């Protein structure tokens, strides 16, 4: 399983940014896909996940109403659309899990390299 997140960058608070995670080359629809982030000096935390077929989603309270997770099985890609605030700064990772309903990053066995999001105030 290989994952590659992209789309990070510098954005002003109140702006929007979209992240993508390419999951080509494996059975994408067999996995729940999650986004996590890690701010400087902090532990990695759950952001959102989406079920195998996209019918179920869950968000961290800190991003609810501002972030949207989606997936396109034809493109083997999962997305995270964000309306950002400065507290969203961090490295964002996509991850895959064979189970559903997990917000614990230890339950996700497959990770890609992160993409850095910096939100300026």
Tab-separated table of N, CA and C in Angstrom:
chain	number	residue	atom	x	y	z
A	1	UNK	N	0.847	-1.184	0.000
A	1	UNK	CA	0.000	0.000	0.000
A	1	UNK	C	0.888	1.241	0.000
A	2	UNK	N	0.688	2.080	-0.983
A	2	UNK	CA	1.445	3.321	-1.053
A	2	UNK	C	0.483	4.485	-1.113
A	3	UNK	N	0.789	5.496	-0.330
A	3	UNK	CA	-0.028	6.684	-0.267
A	3	UNK	C	0.852	7.901	-0.470
A	4	UNK	N	0.306	8.890	-1.159
A	4	UNK	CA	1.061	10.114	-1.404
A	4	UNK	C	0.141	11.310	-1.266
A	5	UNK	N	0.339	12.070	-0.202
A	5	UNK	CA	-0.451	13.268	0.021
A	5	UNK	C	0.185	14.451	-0.687
A	6	UNK	N	-0.650	15.367	-1.147
A	6	UNK	CA	-0.165	16.570	-1.812
A	6	UNK	C	-1.163	17.694	-1.608
A	7	UNK	N	-0.734	18.889	-1.954
A	7	UNK	CA	-1.629	20.032	-1.907
A	7	UNK	C	-1.368	21.003	-0.780
A	8	UNK	N	-0.424	20.681	0.082
A	8	UNK	CA	-0.121	21.594	1.172
A	8	UNK	C	0.522	22.881	0.685
A	9	UNK	N	0.598	23.839	1.577
A	9	UNK	CA	1.201	25.118	1.223
A	9	UNK	C	0.883	26.166	2.253
A	10	UNK	N	1.145	27.403	1.884
A	10	UNK	CA	0.880	28.546	2.754
A	10	UNK	C	-0.445	29.186	2.355
A	11	UNK	N	-1.306	29.401	3.340
A	11	UNK	CA	-2.618	29.977	3.066
A	11	UNK	C	-2.978	30.913	4.209
A	12	UNK	N	-3.708	31.949	3.894
A	12	UNK	CA	-4.150	32.890	4.919
A	12	UNK	C	-5.351	32.348	5.678
A	13	UNK	N	-5.432	32.700	6.933
A	13	UNK	CA	-6.594	32.325	7.727
A	13	UNK	C	-7.863	32.833	7.056
A	14	UNK	N	-8.854	31.984	7.052
A	14	UNK	CA	-10.098	32.305	6.372
A	14	UNK	C	-10.124	31.853	4.930
A	15	UNK	N	-8.994	31.393	4.447
A	15	UNK	CA	-8.924	30.907	3.079
A	15	UNK	C	-9.216	29.420	2.992
A	16	UNK	N	-9.075	28.895	1.790
A	16	UNK	CA	-9.366	27.477	1.536
A	16	UNK	C	-8.146	26.785	0.949
A	17	UNK	N	-8.067	25.514	1.231
A	17	UNK	CA	-6.986	24.690	0.690
A	17	UNK	C	-7.502	23.276	0.531
A	18	UNK	N	-7.123	22.630	-0.564
A	18	UNK	CA	-7.535	21.255	-0.792
A	18	UNK	C	-6.350	20.318	-0.833
A	19	UNK	N	-6.433	19.247	-0.080
A	19	UNK	CA	-5.400	18.224	-0.085
A	19	UNK	C	-5.896	17.005	-0.845
A	20	UNK	N	-4.964	16.309	-1.452
A	20	UNK	CA	-5.266	15.063	-2.152
A	20	UNK	C	-4.338	13.972	-1.661
A	21	UNK	N	-4.818	12.753	-1.732
A	21	UNK	CA	-3.987	11.608	-1.370
A	21	UNK	C	-4.177	10.550	-2.449
A	22	UNK	N	-3.117	10.287	-3.159
A	22	UNK	CA	-3.143	9.301	-4.238
A	22	UNK	C	-2.883	7.928	-3.645
A	23	UNK	N	-3.799	7.016	-3.878
A	23	UNK	CA	-3.669	5.662	-3.342
A	23	UNK	C	-3.653	4.640	-4.467
A	24	UNK	N	-3.014	4.942	-5.528
A	24	UNK	CA	-3.008	4.069	-6.694
A	24	UNK	C	-2.219	2.791	-6.445
A	25	UNK	N	-2.624	1.748	-7.166
A	25	UNK	CA	-1.851	0.530	-7.159
A	25	UNK	C	-2.262	-0.511	-6.145
A	26	UNK	N	-3.382	-0.267	-5.458
A	26	UNK	CA	-3.843	-1.282	-4.512
A	26	UNK	C	-5.362	-1.219	-4.397
A	27	UNK	N	-5.919	-2.083	-3.582
A	27	UNK	CA	-7.376	-2.212	-3.476
A	27	UNK	C	-7.949	-1.096	-2.618
A	28	UNK	N	-8.040	0.053	-3.187
A	28	UNK	CA	-8.439	1.277	-2.492
A	28	UNK	C	-9.759	1.119	-1.761
A	29	UNK	N	-10.706	0.454	-2.396
A	29	UNK	CA	-12.048	0.370	-1.810
A	29	UNK	C	-12.131	-0.606	-0.645
A	30	UNK	N	-11.040	-1.269	-0.333
A	30	UNK	CA	-11.039	-2.167	0.818
A	30	UNK	C	-10.691	-1.448	2.115
A	31	UNK	N	-10.372	-0.156	2.017
A	31	UNK	CA	-9.835	0.551	3.158
A	31	UNK	C	-10.649	1.774	3.541
A	32	UNK	N	-10.822	1.943	4.837
A	32	UNK	CA	-11.227	3.233	5.362
A	32	UNK	C	-10.034	4.167	5.225
A	33	UNK	N	-10.286	5.375	4.787
A	33	UNK	CA	-9.218	6.351	4.597
A	33	UNK	C	-9.351	7.478	5.615
A	34	UNK	N	-8.227	7.832	6.207
A	34	UNK	CA	-8.242	8.874	7.215
A	34	UNK	C	-7.216	9.956	6.935
A	35	UNK	N	-7.496	11.115	7.468
A	35	UNK	CA	-6.541	12.219	7.485
A	35	UNK	C	-6.186	12.504	8.949
A	36	UNK	N	-4.909	12.710	9.158
A	36	UNK	CA	-4.393	13.085	10.470
A	36	UNK	C	-3.474	14.276	10.299
A	37	UNK	N	-3.155	14.937	11.383
A	37	UNK	CA	-2.223	16.049	11.303
A	37	UNK	C	-1.365	16.088	12.553
A	38	UNK	N	-0.226	16.732	12.401
A	38	UNK	CA	0.681	16.895	13.527
A	38	UNK	C	1.239	18.309	13.514
A	39	UNK	N	0.892	19.047	14.531
A	39	UNK	CA	1.402	20.406	14.684
A	39	UNK	C	2.763	20.359	15.374
A	40	UNK	N	3.559	21.382	15.200
A	40	UNK	CA	4.877	21.410	15.845
A	40	UNK	C	4.770	21.215	17.349
A	41	UNK	N	5.531	20.257	17.870
A	41	UNK	CA	5.552	20.015	19.302
A	41	UNK	C	4.366	19.268	19.857
A	42	UNK	N	3.487	18.804	18.967
A	42	UNK	CA	2.283	18.108	19.426
A	42	UNK	C	2.227	16.708	18.844
A	43	UNK	N	1.370	15.893	19.421
A	43	UNK	CA	1.185	14.541	18.910
A	43	UNK	C	0.306	14.552	17.664
A	44	UNK	N	0.426	13.504	16.911
A	44	UNK	CA	-0.416	13.346	15.732
A	44	UNK	C	-1.865	13.174	16.172
A	45	UNK	N	-2.781	13.855	15.496
A	45	UNK	CA	-4.183	13.805	15.885
A	45	UNK	C	-5.078	13.523	14.693
A	46	UNK	N	-6.199	12.925	15.024
A	46	UNK	CA	-7.214	12.590	14.030
A	46	UNK	C	-7.856	13.857	13.478
A	47	UNK	N	-8.103	13.857	12.174
A	47	UNK	CA	-8.816	14.954	11.530
A	47	UNK	C	-10.162	14.476	10.972
A	48	UNK	N	-10.114	13.431	10.151
A	48	UNK	CA	-11.344	12.936	9.537
A	48	UNK	C	-11.114	11.552	8.962
A	49	UNK	N	-12.198	10.788	8.819
A	49	UNK	CA	-12.110	9.550	8.048
A	49	UNK	C	-13.353	9.379	7.191
A	50	UNK	N	-13.211	8.511	6.211
A	50	UNK	CA	-14.314	8.217	5.299
A	50	UNK	C	-14.336	6.715	5.061
A	51	UNK	N	-15.531	6.160	5.010
A	51	UNK	CA	-15.689	4.714	4.873
A	51	UNK	C	-15.275	4.245	3.486
A	52	UNK	N	-15.237	2.943	3.332
A	52	UNK	CA	-14.748	2.336	2.080
A	52	UNK	C	-15.475	2.843	0.846
A	53	UNK	N	-16.778	2.961	0.951
A	53	UNK	CA	-17.551	3.390	-0.215
A	53	UNK	C	-17.943	4.865	-0.149
A	54	UNK	N	-17.492	5.528	0.904
A	54	UNK	CA	-17.731	6.959	1.006
A	54	UNK	C	-19.026	7.355	1.672
A	55	UNK	N	-19.799	6.370	2.139
A	55	UNK	CA	-21.092	6.700	2.718
A	55	UNK	C	-21.042	7.173	4.154
A	56	UNK	N	-19.923	6.956	4.819
A	56	UNK	CA	-19.801	7.355	6.211
A	56	UNK	C	-18.572	8.207	6.426
A	57	UNK	N	-18.730	9.267	7.200
A	57	UNK	CA	-17.610	10.146	7.519
A	57	UNK	C	-17.668	10.532	8.991
A	58	UNK	N	-16.518	10.944	9.489
A	58	UNK	CA	-16.460	11.469	10.853
A	58	UNK	C	-15.359	12.508	10.884
A	59	UNK	N	-15.591	13.535	11.696
A	59	UNK	CA	-14.635	14.627	11.799
A	59	UNK	C	-14.271	14.884	13.254
A	60	UNK	N	-13.067	15.358	13.453
A	60	UNK	CA	-12.696	15.867	14.768
A	60	UNK	C	-13.530	17.112	15.051
A	61	UNK	N	-13.865	17.316	16.305
A	61	UNK	CA	-14.676	18.480	16.657
A	61	UNK	C	-14.017	19.781	16.212
A	62	UNK	N	-12.704	19.814	16.225
A	62	UNK	CA	-11.985	21.047	15.903
A	62	UNK	C	-12.100	21.446	14.440
A	63	UNK	N	-12.506	20.514	13.572
A	63	UNK	CA	-12.599	20.830	12.145
A	63	UNK	C	-14.009	20.683	11.604
A	64	UNK	N	-14.909	20.216	12.433
A	64	UNK	CA	-16.283	19.972	11.981
A	64	UNK	C	-16.909	21.260	11.462
A	65	UNK	N	-17.514	21.168	10.293
A	65	UNK	CA	-18.132	22.328	9.674
A	65	UNK	C	-17.188	23.136	8.811
A	66	UNK	N	-15.898	22.852	8.921
A	66	UNK	CA	-14.913	23.601	8.108
A	66	UNK	C	-14.193	22.697	7.106
A	67	UNK	N	-14.045	21.436	7.419
A	67	UNK	CA	-13.352	20.489	6.552
A	67	UNK	C	-14.360	19.513	5.948
A	68	UNK	N	-14.046	19.037	4.742
A	68	UNK	CA	-14.850	18.014	4.099
A	68	UNK	C	-13.938	16.948	3.512
A	69	UNK	N	-14.177	15.714	3.901
A	69	UNK	CA	-13.424	14.587	3.343
A	69	UNK	C	-14.272	13.909	2.280
A	70	UNK	N	-13.632	13.477	1.218
A	70	UNK	CA	-14.336	12.773	0.151
A	70	UNK	C	-13.358	11.813	-0.517
A	71	UNK	N	-13.897	10.936	-1.333
A	71	UNK	CA	-13.039	9.990	-2.050
A	71	UNK	C	-13.631	9.714	-3.421
A	72	UNK	N	-12.740	9.419	-4.352
A	72	UNK	CA	-13.120	9.091	-5.716
A	72	UNK	C	-12.488	7.736	-6.024
A	73	UNK	N	-13.311	6.701	-6.030
A	73	UNK	CA	-12.780	5.350	-6.226
A	73	UNK	C	-12.240	5.150	-7.627
A	74	UNK	N	-12.789	5.865	-8.593
A	74	UNK	CA	-12.303	5.733	-9.973
A	74	UNK	C	-10.882	6.279	-10.095
A	75	UNK	N	-10.552	7.261	-9.258
A	75	UNK	CA	-9.222	7.851	-9.296
A	75	UNK	C	-8.331	7.379	-8.163
A	76	UNK	N	-8.855	6.506	-7.308
A	76	UNK	CA	-8.086	6.026	-6.146
A	76	UNK	C	-7.520	7.190	-5.340
A	77	UNK	N	-8.349	8.160	-5.085
A	77	UNK	CA	-7.887	9.374	-4.420
A	77	UNK	C	-8.859	9.767	-3.320
A	78	UNK	N	-8.289	10.217	-2.222
A	78	UNK	CA	-9.090	10.778	-1.137
A	78	UNK	C	-8.707	12.249	-0.999
A	79	UNK	N	-9.698	13.062	-0.671
A	79	UNK	CA	-9.510	14.504	-0.642
A	79	UNK	C	-9.850	15.054	0.748
A	80	UNK	N	-9.273	16.186	1.033
A	80	UNK	CA	-9.644	16.946	2.222
A	80	UNK	C	-9.728	18.409	1.836
A	81	UNK	N	-10.928	18.933	1.825
A	81	UNK	CA	-11.152	20.336	1.519
A	81	UNK	C	-11.248	21.083	2.839
A	82	UNK	N	-10.471	22.172	2.968
A	82	UNK	CA	-10.359	22.848	4.253
A	82	UNK	C	-10.629	24.335	4.134
A	83	UNK	N	-11.401	24.857	5.049
A	83	UNK	CA	-11.484	26.297	5.295
A	83	UNK	C	-10.703	26.527	6.592
A	84	UNK	N	-9.614	27.240	6.488
A	84	UNK	CA	-8.601	27.130	7.531
A	84	UNK	C	-8.568	28.295	8.513
A	85	UNK	N	-8.052	27.981	9.669
A	85	UNK	CA	-7.724	28.941	10.721
A	85	UNK	C	-6.281	28.663	11.132
A	86	UNK	N	-5.635	29.570	11.838
A	86	UNK	CA	-4.213	29.358	12.168
A	86	UNK	C	-3.930	28.046	12.912
A	87	UNK	N	-4.878	27.596	13.715
A	87	UNK	CA	-4.680	26.357	14.475
A	87	UNK	C	-4.618	25.105	13.594
A	88	UNK	N	-4.910	25.265	12.325
A	88	UNK	CA	-4.852	24.126	11.399
A	88	UNK	C	-3.436	23.882	10.867
A	89	UNK	N	-2.506	24.709	11.225
A	89	UNK	CA	-1.129	24.547	10.777
A	89	UNK	C	-0.562	23.218	11.256
A	90	UNK	N	0.104	22.513	10.339
A	90	UNK	CA	0.723	21.246	10.693
A	90	UNK	C	1.016	20.431	9.460
A	91	UNK	N	1.597	19.274	9.697
A	91	UNK	CA	1.826	18.320	8.620
A	91	UNK	C	0.627	17.387	8.560
A	92	UNK	N	0.055	17.266	7.397
A	92	UNK	CA	-1.141	16.445	7.191
A	92	UNK	C	-0.761	15.129	6.517
A	93	UNK	N	-1.296	14.054	7.077
A	93	UNK	CA	-1.017	12.705	6.584
A	93	UNK	C	-2.316	12.010	6.195
A	94	UNK	N	-2.260	11.252	5.126
A	94	UNK	CA	-3.367	10.349	4.854
A	94	UNK	C	-2.947	8.947	5.263
A	95	UNK	N	-3.923	8.150	5.621
A	95	UNK	CA	-3.654	6.816	6.136
A	95	UNK	C	-4.799	5.893	5.779
A	96	UNK	N	-4.518	4.607	5.771
A	96	UNK	CA	-5.512	3.604	5.402
A	96	UNK	C	-5.654	2.572	6.517
A	97	UNK	N	-6.887	2.164	6.724
A	97	UNK	CA	-7.171	1.159	7.743
A	97	UNK	C	-8.145	0.125	7.199
A	98	UNK	N	-7.963	-1.110	7.599
A	98	UNK	CA	-8.894	-2.152	7.177
A	98	UNK	C	-10.122	-2.204	8.074
A	99	UNK	N	-10.108	-1.471	9.157
A	99	UNK	CA	-11.287	-1.429	10.014
A	99	UNK	C	-11.994	-0.098	9.819
A	100	UNK	N	-13.137	0.062	10.473
A	100	UNK	CA	-13.910	1.287	10.327
A	100	UNK	C	-14.215	1.874	11.689
A	101	UNK	N	-14.179	3.178	11.743
A	101	UNK	CA	-14.588	3.855	12.969
A	101	UNK	C	-13.457	4.225	13.891
A	102	UNK	N	-12.239	4.153	13.401
A	102	UNK	CA	-11.093	4.416	14.255
A	102	UNK	C	-10.595	5.840	14.116
A	103	UNK	N	-10.386	6.468	15.241
A	103	UNK	CA	-9.755	7.778	15.261
A	103	UNK	C	-8.346	7.696	15.844
A	104	UNK	N	-7.973	6.539	16.340
A	104	UNK	CA	-6.637	6.301	16.893
A	104	UNK	C	-5.669	6.049	15.745
A	105	UNK	N	-4.637	6.878	15.593
A	105	UNK	CA	-3.704	6.669	14.480
A	105	UNK	C	-3.010	5.306	14.536
A	106	UNK	N	-2.914	4.701	15.701
A	106	UNK	CA	-2.276	3.384	15.804
A	106	UNK	C	-3.100	2.290	15.122
A	107	UNK	N	-4.340	2.584	14.825
A	107	UNK	CA	-5.204	1.609	14.155
A	107	UNK	C	-5.068	1.677	12.632
A	108	UNK	N	-4.281	2.616	12.156
A	108	UNK	CA	-4.056	2.765	10.721
A	108	UNK	C	-2.672	2.218	10.399
A	109	UNK	N	-2.627	1.176	9.591
A	109	UNK	CA	-1.368	0.490	9.343
A	109	UNK	C	-0.563	1.104	8.208
A	110	UNK	N	-1.229	1.854	7.366
A	110	UNK	CA	-0.581	2.336	6.154
A	110	UNK	C	-0.603	3.860	6.114
A	111	UNK	N	0.557	4.432	5.948
A	111	UNK	CA	0.718	5.885	5.974
A	111	UNK	C	1.542	6.355	4.785
A	112	UNK	N	1.229	7.555	4.343
A	112	UNK	CA	2.068	8.204	3.368
A	112	UNK	C	2.868	9.321	4.004
A	113	UNK	N	3.839	9.844	3.283
A	113	UNK	CA	4.543	11.036	3.764
A	113	UNK	C	3.582	12.207	3.841
A	114	UNK	N	3.782	13.073	4.763
A	114	UNK	CA	2.858	14.171	4.970
A	114	UNK	C	3.086	15.332	4.027
A	115	UNK	N	2.124	16.242	4.074
A	115	UNK	CA	2.232	17.481	3.331
A	115	UNK	C	1.989	18.631	4.316
A	116	UNK	N	2.836	19.642	4.252
A	116	UNK	CA	2.806	20.717	5.230
A	116	UNK	C	1.782	21.782	4.857
A	117	UNK	N	0.942	22.116	5.829
A	117	UNK	CA	-0.012	23.206	5.696
A	117	UNK	C	0.353	24.279	6.713
A	118	UNK	N	0.537	25.495	6.220
A	118	UNK	CA	0.856	26.624	7.097
A	118	UNK	C	-0.206	27.692	6.905
A	119	UNK	N	-0.865	28.045	7.990
A	119	UNK	CA	-1.922	29.042	7.934
A	119	UNK	C	-1.428	30.300	8.625
A	120	UNK	N	-1.411	31.379	7.886
A	120	UNK	CA	-0.964	32.647	8.445
A	120	UNK	C	-2.164	33.443	8.952
A	121	UNK	N	-1.934	34.158	10.025
A	121	UNK	CA	-3.034	34.941	10.626
A	121	UNK	C	-3.061	36.362	10.091
